[in-house]
Amino acid sequence: GTLPSDECLANRSSGAQLRIFSASNNLISGTIPAGFVCDPNNPDGTSKNMQYFDVESNRLSGTLPSDECLANRSSWAQLQWFVASNNLISGTIPAGFVCDPNNPDGASKNMQQFVVKSNRLSGTLPSDECLGSRSSLNPSPLIRFSASDTIVSGHVPSSLFNLGSDEVSEFNDKGVLVLAKCRLSGTIPADLEQVTRTDLKIIDLSQNDLSGNIPDLTRTFPNLTILSLSSNRDLKGRLDSLPMASLQYLLIDGTRLNGDLDALGSMIAPKKIHLAGNQLSGTIPEALFLHPSLEEFVLSHNRVSGSLPNTVGSALGLKKLLLDTNRIQGRLPDTLADVLPVLRDIRLNLNQMSCEIPTGLQQTGVFDSTNGTGGGVSTPAVQIVQGNMFGCRGIETLREVDAYGKAYQCGYSAFLVPFIVSVVMGALVVEMGVWHVYRKGGIESSNWKLLWSWVQTR
């Protein structure tokens, strides 16, 4: 069905005290009646009492209440939460929900949580001018702003990073900025040092079209726990400009991030690190694997060198280890056997590693193609040797590779590379021999014996 009409809401008694309206996860269609949160014909009506409005995950369409309606709210209006994500709402985002430059101390000052992700919203975000006008005496600062998975475009205003509260929140989810999967462009504001609130916990600007440099976030947001900037192809920056000590989720795949991996060694409680497809170099810090909290470490398609640290065996919570397409050398550490029971995806192919299997890994049986998922044991998707350079040793005790790539596999390059080298060297020897015979008077039938004897001496 539909929500109550504006006509019905406008006829409520002046004593009506509806403060919380929650109808999430239903099949409600139609539009959102503005009368729930504002009434331009009666600013001091019952709509001013609404505090928490939640219609997430329905089939609602139409547009959000207009700026005109929101601007006419009573200064006593108390709306703090507005959640309408996962619907079919179109139009633009009315800035009046979160700010009003003509009335900084108006009703918009009370908004704390504004969430409209996964809709058909377009237009631009509230401007710096509007957001900057929020009252400095505001007792209820804006804590969460989420409009991801929409077609909102334009730049990200620096004032939108001024989220969070120094007070303990009842819901413990303060400081959240989520604008992923939009059409945002331009740069991440460079003047973030002017942000007055430093307790922003989550920044997600992934899957946009942002460019330029990532500003230094170490001093601006020392409490940041989640940073996601993936899939912004022209975004640049240095790894050591990020607040490593507080980060638990570092998700920056597919950008131009550069720098040395030593910066990862200062992380205290990492859970997921996704840095594939960048320009990172250096060696993997040994200290990184000493954290039992680490679940995923993805570093594919970079310029990583050195060897896989022996400390990898200490990461007993590690479920994903993707280090393919780098310059990693050396042999597989025996300690890798300690984490194989929990690993579900491991890729070390296309490096410069030795293909020798340490005894400890052979004894695990994890590379046995008959292991599969029988007996409740699930084999990880192992891709280790393919594309590595050196000869395969120690595989004679292993069974044939299964059809799904879940067993040990000797890289084709282990045979192909020596073959190609042999052919090239042979061709060079023949060419030098021909040149030698040519100097002796040309290649005549009488000189073939001379050529053959010369090749044999080489």
Short mmCIF file of C-alpha atoms in Angstrom, two decimals:
data_model
loop_
_atom_site.label_atom_id
_atom_site.label_comp_id
_atom_site.label_asym_id
_atom_site.label_seq_id
_atom_site.Cartn_x
_atom_site.Cartn_y
_atom_site.Cartn_z
CA GLY A 1 0.00 0.00 0.00
CA THR A 2 0.93 3.66 0.44
CA LEU A 3 1.79 5.96 3.31
CA PRO A 4 -0.85 8.24 4.90
CA SER A 5 -1.64 11.23 2.67
CA ASP A 6 -0.62 14.84 3.28
CA GLU A 7 -4.29 15.70 3.73
CA CYS A 8 -4.64 13.18 6.49
CA LEU A 9 -1.43 14.27 8.22
CA ALA A 10 -2.41 17.95 8.06
CA ASN A 11 -5.68 17.24 9.87
CA ARG A 12 -4.03 15.83 12.96
CA SER A 13 -4.82 17.37 16.30
CA SER A 14 -2.45 20.05 17.53
CA GLY A 15 -1.76 17.75 20.45
CA ALA A 16 -0.50 14.88 18.26
CA GLN A 17 2.93 13.75 19.41
CA LEU A 18 4.16 11.37 16.66
CA ARG A 19 7.93 11.35 17.13
CA ILE A 20 9.08 8.05 15.63
CA PHE A 21 7.87 6.54 12.35
CA SER A 22 9.57 3.34 11.21
CA ALA A 23 8.28 1.31 8.26
CA SER A 24 11.47 -0.15 6.82
CA ASN A 25 11.77 -3.42 4.90
CA ASN A 26 8.28 -3.54 3.46
CA LEU A 27 6.58 -3.25 0.06
CA ILE A 28 5.23 0.28 0.47
CA SER A 29 4.86 2.21 -2.79
CA GLY A 30 3.81 5.71 -3.76
CA THR A 31 5.53 8.86 -2.55
CA ILE A 32 6.77 10.17 0.80
CA PRO A 33 4.17 12.67 2.09
CA ALA A 34 6.00 15.84 3.11
CA GLY A 35 3.56 16.23 5.98
CA PHE A 36 5.53 13.74 8.04
CA VAL A 37 8.40 16.21 8.43
CA CYS A 38 7.11 19.63 7.36
CA ASP A 39 3.93 21.57 6.60
CA PRO A 40 4.34 24.92 4.79
CA ASN A 41 0.76 25.87 5.65
CA ASN A 42 1.26 25.22 9.35
CA PRO A 43 4.92 25.40 10.41
CA ASP A 44 4.00 25.00 14.06
CA GLY A 45 1.79 22.00 13.39
CA THR A 46 2.30 18.43 14.52
CA SER A 47 5.00 17.71 11.91
CA LYS A 48 7.46 19.62 14.06
CA ASN A 49 7.45 16.78 16.60
CA MET A 50 8.86 14.15 14.22
CA GLN A 51 12.34 13.06 15.32
CA TYR A 52 13.06 9.72 13.64
CA PHE A 53 11.68 8.92 10.19
CA ASP A 54 12.72 5.60 8.60
CA VAL A 55 11.24 4.12 5.41
CA GLU A 56 14.31 2.20 4.24
CA SER A 57 13.99 -0.69 1.75
CA ASN A 58 10.57 -0.16 0.23
CA ARG A 59 9.28 0.72 -3.25
CA LEU A 60 8.77 4.40 -2.68
CA SER A 61 9.15 6.76 -5.64
CA GLY A 62 8.57 10.43 -6.36
CA THR A 63 10.76 13.11 -4.80
CA LEU A 64 11.86 14.13 -1.32
CA PRO A 65 10.13 16.98 0.55
CA SER A 66 11.09 20.29 -1.07
CA ASP A 67 13.46 22.96 0.22
CA GLU A 68 10.49 25.34 0.41
CA CYS A 69 8.61 23.01 2.73
CA LEU A 70 11.70 22.30 4.86
CA ALA A 71 12.59 26.00 5.15
CA ASN A 72 9.14 26.79 6.56
CA ARG A 73 9.51 24.47 9.51
CA SER A 74 9.21 25.85 12.99
CA SER A 75 12.46 26.57 14.79
CA TRP A 76 11.18 24.04 17.30
CA ALA A 77 11.12 21.23 14.73
CA GLN A 78 13.07 18.24 16.04
CA LEU A 79 13.80 16.01 13.03
CA GLN A 80 17.13 14.27 13.73
CA TRP A 81 17.00 11.11 11.60
CA PHE A 82 15.82 10.81 8.01
CA VAL A 83 16.42 7.41 6.40
CA ALA A 84 14.97 6.61 2.98
CA SER A 85 17.62 4.38 1.39
CA ASN A 86 16.96 1.48 -1.00
CA ASN A 87 13.94 2.94 -2.75
CA LEU A 88 13.13 4.42 -6.17
CA ILE A 89 13.19 8.09 -5.16
CA SER A 90 14.30 10.56 -7.84
CA GLY A 91 14.93 14.30 -8.06
CA THR A 92 17.61 16.16 -6.16
CA ILE A 93 18.76 16.16 -2.53
CA PRO A 94 17.10 19.11 -0.78
CA ALA A 95 19.82 20.94 1.12
CA GLY A 96 17.21 22.07 3.66
CA PHE A 97 17.43 18.71 5.41
CA VAL A 98 20.91 19.51 6.71
CA CYS A 99 21.44 23.26 6.34
CA ASP A 100 19.73 26.59 5.66
CA PRO A 101 22.00 29.58 4.92
CA ASN A 102 19.07 31.95 5.42
CA ASN A 103 18.31 30.55 8.87
CA PRO A 104 21.34 28.82 10.44
CA ASP A 105 19.53 28.36 13.73
CA GLY A 106 16.45 26.89 12.07
CA ALA A 107 15.18 23.34 12.16
CA SER A 108 17.95 21.95 9.92
CA LYS A 109 20.43 22.38 12.76
CA ASN A 110 18.99 19.32 14.50
CA MET A 111 19.68 16.83 11.67
CA GLN A 112 22.14 14.15 12.74
CA GLN A 113 21.60 11.20 10.39
CA PHE A 114 20.70 11.71 6.72
CA VAL A 115 20.71 8.48 4.68
CA VAL A 116 19.29 8.29 1.14
CA LYS A 117 21.63 5.75 -0.51
CA SER A 118 20.57 3.42 -3.34
CA ASN A 119 18.00 5.65 -5.00
CA ARG A 120 17.67 7.49 -8.30
CA LEU A 121 18.67 10.84 -6.90
CA SER A 122 20.62 13.25 -9.10
CA GLY A 123 21.86 16.83 -8.96
CA THR A 124 24.64 17.95 -6.64
CA LEU A 125 25.45 17.81 -2.94
CA PRO A 126 24.67 20.68 -0.55
CA SER A 127 27.18 23.48 -1.08
CA ASP A 128 30.01 24.57 1.18
CA GLU A 129 28.18 27.85 1.68
CA CYS A 130 25.09 26.08 2.95
CA LEU A 131 26.90 23.49 5.09
CA GLY A 132 29.22 26.14 6.49
CA SER A 133 26.22 28.11 7.72
CA ARG A 134 25.20 25.47 10.26
CA SER A 135 25.13 27.07 13.69
CA SER A 136 28.41 26.82 15.57
CA LEU A 137 26.31 26.53 18.73
CA ASN A 138 24.59 23.46 17.34
CA PRO A 139 24.05 20.94 20.14
CA SER A 140 23.29 18.16 17.60
CA PRO A 141 25.99 18.18 14.89
CA LEU A 142 25.55 16.29 11.63
CA ILE A 143 26.97 12.82 12.22
CA ARG A 144 26.13 10.69 9.19
CA PHE A 145 25.63 11.64 5.55
CA SER A 146 25.10 8.80 3.09
CA ALA A 147 24.02 9.17 -0.54
CA SER A 148 25.94 6.32 -2.18
CA ASP A 149 24.71 4.38 -5.20
CA THR A 150 22.94 7.36 -6.75
CA ILE A 151 23.72 9.52 -9.78
CA VAL A 152 24.66 12.58 -7.73
CA SER A 153 27.47 14.48 -9.47
CA GLY A 154 29.69 17.50 -8.93
CA HIS A 155 32.37 18.09 -6.31
CA VAL A 156 32.60 16.94 -2.71
CA PRO A 157 32.31 20.03 -0.46
CA SER A 158 34.97 20.24 2.23
CA SER A 159 32.35 21.14 4.87
CA LEU A 160 30.81 17.69 4.40
CA PHE A 161 33.87 16.20 6.09
CA ASN A 162 32.99 18.18 9.22
CA LEU A 163 30.99 15.30 10.66
CA GLY A 164 30.86 13.71 14.07
CA SER A 165 30.48 14.64 17.68
CA ASP A 166 32.79 14.69 20.66
CA GLU A 167 29.96 13.33 22.77
CA VAL A 168 29.23 9.62 23.14
CA SER A 169 26.43 8.73 20.73
CA GLU A 170 23.57 6.51 21.84
CA PHE A 171 23.93 4.61 18.56
CA ASN A 172 27.75 4.66 18.49
CA ASP A 173 27.96 5.33 14.75
CA LYS A 174 29.13 8.90 14.56
CA GLY A 175 31.31 10.43 11.88
CA VAL A 176 30.18 8.61 8.71
CA LEU A 177 30.53 9.99 5.16
CA VAL A 178 29.47 7.51 2.45
CA LEU A 179 29.28 8.70 -1.16
CA ALA A 180 30.34 5.57 -3.05
CA LYS A 181 29.13 4.60 -6.54
CA CYS A 182 28.08 8.11 -7.57
CA ARG A 183 29.26 10.37 -10.37
CA LEU A 184 31.37 12.68 -8.27
CA SER A 185 34.36 14.36 -9.90
CA GLY A 186 37.04 16.87 -9.07
CA THR A 187 39.46 16.47 -6.19
CA ILE A 188 39.21 15.58 -2.55
CA PRO A 189 39.34 19.03 -0.89
CA ALA A 190 42.87 20.02 -0.01
CA ASP A 191 41.78 22.36 2.81
CA LEU A 192 40.64 19.59 5.16
CA GLU A 193 42.98 20.92 7.82
CA GLN A 194 40.31 23.56 8.41
CA VAL A 195 37.83 20.92 9.52
CA THR A 196 36.99 21.56 13.16
CA ARG A 197 35.74 18.07 14.06
CA THR A 198 38.36 15.32 13.91
CA ASP A 199 36.34 12.28 14.99
CA LEU A 200 35.18 11.22 11.51
CA LYS A 201 35.31 7.40 11.56
CA ILE A 202 34.28 6.35 8.04
CA ILE A 203 35.04 7.86 4.62
CA ASP A 204 33.82 5.98 1.54
CA LEU A 205 34.25 7.77 -1.78
CA SER A 206 34.91 4.67 -3.86
CA GLN A 207 33.75 4.11 -7.45
CA ASN A 208 33.59 7.73 -8.52
CA ASP A 209 35.65 9.82 -10.92
CA LEU A 210 37.80 11.68 -8.40
CA SER A 211 41.25 12.89 -9.40
CA GLY A 212 44.16 14.86 -7.99
CA ASN A 213 46.03 14.14 -4.77
CA ILE A 214 44.78 12.50 -1.61
CA PRO A 215 45.40 15.12 1.11
CA ASP A 216 47.34 14.30 4.24
CA LEU A 217 44.77 12.72 6.56
CA THR A 218 47.10 11.77 9.40
CA ARG A 219 46.51 14.92 11.47
CA THR A 220 43.02 15.79 10.23
CA PHE A 221 41.33 12.48 11.02
CA PRO A 222 43.38 10.61 13.64
CA ASN A 223 40.36 8.44 14.55
CA LEU A 224 39.53 7.22 11.04
CA THR A 225 38.82 3.47 11.01
CA ILE A 226 37.49 2.91 7.47
CA LEU A 227 38.91 4.58 4.36
CA SER A 228 37.60 3.46 0.97
CA LEU A 229 38.75 5.28 -2.16
CA SER A 230 38.86 2.38 -4.62
CA SER A 231 38.14 2.69 -8.34
CA ASN A 232 39.07 6.35 -8.77
CA ARG A 233 41.55 5.85 -11.59
CA ASP A 234 43.13 9.31 -11.54
CA LEU A 235 43.43 9.64 -7.77
CA LYS A 236 47.01 9.94 -6.55
CA GLY A 237 48.71 10.06 -3.20
CA ARG A 238 51.23 8.51 -0.85
CA LEU A 239 50.61 5.61 1.47
CA ASP A 240 52.33 7.34 4.37
CA SER A 241 49.85 10.26 4.21
CA LEU A 242 47.10 8.04 5.66
CA PRO A 243 46.34 7.61 9.39
CA MET A 244 47.62 4.04 9.63
CA ALA A 245 47.51 3.78 13.41
CA SER A 246 43.71 4.07 13.54
CA LEU A 247 42.72 2.40 10.25
CA GLN A 248 41.15 -1.05 10.36
CA TYR A 249 39.81 -1.14 6.79
CA LEU A 250 42.13 0.32 4.13
CA LEU A 251 40.42 -0.09 0.76
CA ILE A 252 42.15 1.76 -2.09
CA ASP A 253 42.20 -0.53 -5.14
CA GLY A 254 42.69 0.75 -8.66
CA THR A 255 44.16 4.23 -8.13
CA ARG A 256 47.65 5.72 -8.49
CA LEU A 257 48.61 5.36 -4.86
CA ASN A 258 52.38 5.07 -4.43
CA GLY A 259 54.94 4.87 -1.69
CA ASP A 260 56.73 2.25 0.37
CA LEU A 261 54.91 -0.56 2.16
CA ASP A 262 56.77 0.23 5.38
CA ALA A 263 53.84 2.50 6.27
CA LEU A 264 51.66 -0.59 6.80
CA GLY A 265 53.87 -1.63 9.69
CA SER A 266 52.37 1.09 11.89
CA MET A 267 48.83 -0.34 11.72
CA ILE A 268 47.60 -1.47 15.13
CA ALA A 269 44.47 -3.54 14.43
CA PRO A 270 44.08 -4.07 10.66
CA LYS A 271 41.20 -6.20 9.38
CA LYS A 272 41.05 -5.70 5.63
CA ILE A 273 43.76 -4.19 3.44
CA HIS A 274 42.92 -3.91 -0.26
CA LEU A 275 45.58 -2.07 -2.27
CA ALA A 276 45.56 -3.89 -5.62
CA GLY A 277 46.30 -2.14 -8.89
CA ASN A 278 48.44 0.71 -7.60
CA GLN A 279 52.09 1.76 -7.80
CA LEU A 280 53.26 0.59 -4.39
CA SER A 281 56.79 -0.69 -3.88
CA GLY A 282 59.07 -1.99 -1.16
CA THR A 283 58.76 -5.14 0.92
CA ILE A 284 55.91 -6.45 3.05
CA PRO A 285 56.51 -5.50 6.72
CA GLU A 286 56.95 -8.52 8.98
CA ALA A 287 54.93 -6.81 11.72
CA LEU A 288 51.80 -6.73 9.56
CA PHE A 289 51.12 -10.45 9.93
CA LEU A 290 51.54 -10.35 13.70
CA HIS A 291 48.00 -8.99 14.06
CA PRO A 292 45.42 -11.77 14.64
CA SER A 293 42.74 -9.32 13.48
CA LEU A 294 43.99 -9.36 9.85
CA GLU A 295 41.45 -11.12 7.62
CA GLU A 296 42.24 -9.98 4.08
CA PHE A 297 45.46 -8.74 2.52
CA VAL A 298 45.18 -7.89 -1.20
CA LEU A 299 48.23 -6.39 -2.90
CA SER A 300 47.97 -7.71 -6.47
CA HIS A 301 49.35 -5.79 -9.46
CA ASN A 302 51.90 -3.58 -7.74
CA ARG A 303 55.71 -3.38 -7.61
CA VAL A 304 56.25 -5.26 -4.37
CA SER A 305 59.66 -6.93 -3.96
CA GLY A 306 61.41 -8.96 -1.29
CA SER A 307 60.05 -12.24 0.03
CA LEU A 308 56.91 -13.37 1.81
CA PRO A 309 57.71 -12.90 5.53
CA ASN A 310 57.87 -15.94 7.80
CA THR A 311 55.51 -14.10 10.14
CA VAL A 312 52.62 -14.92 7.76
CA GLY A 313 52.03 -17.98 9.93
CA SER A 314 51.03 -15.73 12.83
CA ALA A 315 48.02 -14.26 10.99
CA LEU A 316 45.67 -16.99 12.15
CA GLY A 317 42.59 -15.05 11.07
CA LEU A 318 43.80 -14.56 7.49
CA LYS A 319 41.21 -15.70 4.93
CA LYS A 320 42.44 -13.99 1.76
CA LEU A 321 46.04 -13.47 0.65
CA LEU A 322 46.38 -12.07 -2.88
CA LEU A 323 49.91 -11.02 -3.84
CA ASP A 324 49.94 -12.01 -7.52
CA THR A 325 51.58 -9.98 -10.28
CA ASN A 326 54.40 -8.40 -8.29
CA ARG A 327 58.16 -8.93 -7.97
CA ILE A 328 58.18 -11.13 -4.88
CA GLN A 329 61.14 -13.52 -4.70
CA GLY A 330 62.39 -16.39 -2.57
CA ARG A 331 60.64 -19.56 -1.49
CA LEU A 332 57.35 -20.16 0.25
CA PRO A 333 57.82 -20.01 4.04
CA ASP A 334 57.03 -23.18 5.98
CA THR A 335 54.90 -21.08 8.33
CA LEU A 336 52.35 -20.64 5.53
CA ALA A 337 51.08 -24.08 6.52
CA ASP A 338 49.81 -22.61 9.81
CA VAL A 339 47.25 -20.37 8.08
CA LEU A 340 46.20 -22.68 5.24
CA PRO A 341 43.34 -24.21 7.28
CA VAL A 342 41.56 -20.82 7.37
CA LEU A 343 42.69 -19.38 4.02
CA ARG A 344 40.00 -19.40 1.36
CA ASP A 345 41.88 -17.60 -1.41
CA ILE A 346 45.64 -17.44 -1.88
CA ARG A 347 47.35 -16.15 -5.03
CA LEU A 348 51.08 -15.75 -5.35
CA ASN A 349 51.35 -16.43 -9.08
CA LEU A 350 53.11 -14.16 -11.58
CA ASN A 351 55.98 -13.25 -9.28
CA GLN A 352 59.62 -14.32 -9.23
CA MET A 353 59.33 -16.99 -6.57
CA SER A 354 60.88 -20.42 -6.39
CA CYS A 355 58.36 -23.14 -7.08
CA GLU A 356 59.83 -25.46 -4.47
CA ILE A 357 57.23 -26.62 -1.96
CA PRO A 358 58.50 -26.60 1.63
CA THR A 359 58.08 -29.87 3.50
CA GLY A 360 55.65 -28.30 5.92
CA LEU A 361 53.29 -27.36 3.10
CA GLN A 362 53.47 -30.80 1.51
CA GLN A 363 52.43 -32.42 4.77
CA THR A 364 49.28 -30.33 5.05
CA GLY A 365 47.70 -32.12 2.10
CA VAL A 366 46.04 -28.87 1.12
CA PHE A 367 47.43 -29.17 -2.40
CA ASP A 368 46.00 -32.65 -2.85
CA SER A 369 43.33 -32.47 -5.55
CA THR A 370 41.39 -35.27 -3.85
CA ASN A 371 41.00 -33.14 -0.73
CA GLY A 372 38.31 -30.87 -2.18
CA THR A 373 35.50 -30.31 0.26
CA GLY A 374 35.21 -33.91 1.38
CA GLY A 375 34.95 -34.60 5.06
CA GLY A 376 33.96 -31.03 5.75
CA VAL A 377 37.40 -29.72 4.77
CA SER A 378 37.33 -26.87 2.27
CA THR A 379 40.42 -26.39 0.13
CA PRO A 380 41.44 -22.80 -0.64
CA ALA A 381 41.73 -21.57 -4.19
CA VAL A 382 45.48 -21.99 -4.42
CA GLN A 383 47.33 -20.20 -7.21
CA ILE A 384 50.98 -20.11 -6.30
CA VAL A 385 53.31 -21.40 -8.96
CA GLN A 386 51.71 -20.31 -12.24
CA GLY A 387 53.89 -17.78 -13.99
CA ASN A 388 56.79 -17.96 -11.55
CA MET A 389 60.22 -18.28 -13.10
CA PHE A 390 62.16 -21.10 -11.57
CA GLY A 391 62.00 -24.87 -11.88
CA CYS A 392 59.43 -26.81 -9.89
CA ARG A 393 60.86 -29.12 -7.25
CA GLY A 394 59.19 -31.16 -4.58
CA ILE A 395 55.99 -31.80 -6.53
CA GLU A 396 56.65 -35.46 -7.18
CA THR A 397 54.71 -36.43 -4.05
CA LEU A 398 51.67 -34.41 -5.09
CA ARG A 399 48.72 -35.67 -7.04
CA GLU A 400 47.42 -34.34 -10.31
CA VAL A 401 45.99 -30.83 -10.30
CA ASP A 402 42.19 -30.78 -10.15
CA ALA A 403 40.03 -29.08 -12.77
CA TYR A 404 39.10 -26.16 -10.53
CA GLY A 405 42.58 -24.90 -9.77
CA LYS A 406 42.32 -25.78 -6.09
CA ALA A 407 45.55 -27.74 -5.98
CA TYR A 408 49.22 -27.15 -6.48
CA GLN A 409 50.12 -26.44 -10.08
CA CYS A 410 53.52 -26.32 -11.69
CA GLY A 411 53.80 -23.21 -13.80
CA TYR A 412 54.05 -23.64 -17.53
CA SER A 413 56.87 -21.12 -17.53
CA ALA A 414 58.96 -23.60 -15.56
CA PHE A 415 59.19 -25.59 -18.77
CA LEU A 416 58.48 -22.98 -21.42
CA VAL A 417 61.13 -20.49 -20.33
CA PRO A 418 64.01 -23.03 -20.37
CA PHE A 419 62.82 -24.28 -23.76
CA ILE A 420 62.77 -20.79 -25.27
CA VAL A 421 66.19 -20.00 -23.79
CA SER A 422 67.60 -23.20 -25.29
CA VAL A 423 66.21 -22.42 -28.74
CA VAL A 424 67.57 -18.86 -28.66
CA MET A 425 71.00 -20.00 -27.49
CA GLY A 426 71.07 -22.70 -30.18
CA ALA A 427 70.18 -20.16 -32.84
CA LEU A 428 72.96 -17.88 -31.67
CA VAL A 429 75.49 -20.71 -31.80
CA VAL A 430 74.45 -21.62 -35.35
CA GLU A 431 74.58 -17.99 -36.43
CA MET A 432 78.07 -17.59 -35.04
CA GLY A 433 79.13 -20.77 -36.79
CA VAL A 434 77.77 -19.59 -40.12
CA TRP A 435 79.60 -16.30 -39.67
CA HIS A 436 82.78 -18.20 -38.85
CA VAL A 437 82.52 -20.36 -41.99
CA TYR A 438 81.65 -17.33 -44.10
CA ARG A 439 84.94 -15.76 -43.07
CA LYS A 440 86.69 -18.92 -44.29
CA GLY A 441 85.38 -18.52 -47.81
CA GLY A 442 81.60 -18.86 -47.86
CA ILE A 443 79.19 -21.69 -47.21
CA GLU A 444 80.03 -24.32 -49.80
CA SER A 445 79.45 -28.04 -49.61
CA SER A 446 83.09 -28.52 -48.74
CA ASN A 447 82.71 -26.28 -45.70
CA TRP A 448 79.79 -28.06 -43.99
CA LYS A 449 82.16 -30.47 -42.30
CA LEU A 450 84.14 -27.48 -41.03
CA LEU A 451 80.92 -25.91 -39.71
CA TRP A 452 79.86 -29.08 -37.95
CA SER A 453 83.28 -29.54 -36.32
CA TRP A 454 83.20 -25.90 -35.14
CA VAL A 455 79.74 -26.27 -33.56
CA GLN A 456 80.86 -29.42 -31.76
CA THR A 457 83.77 -27.56 -30.21
CA ARG A 458 81.37 -24.94 -28.86
#
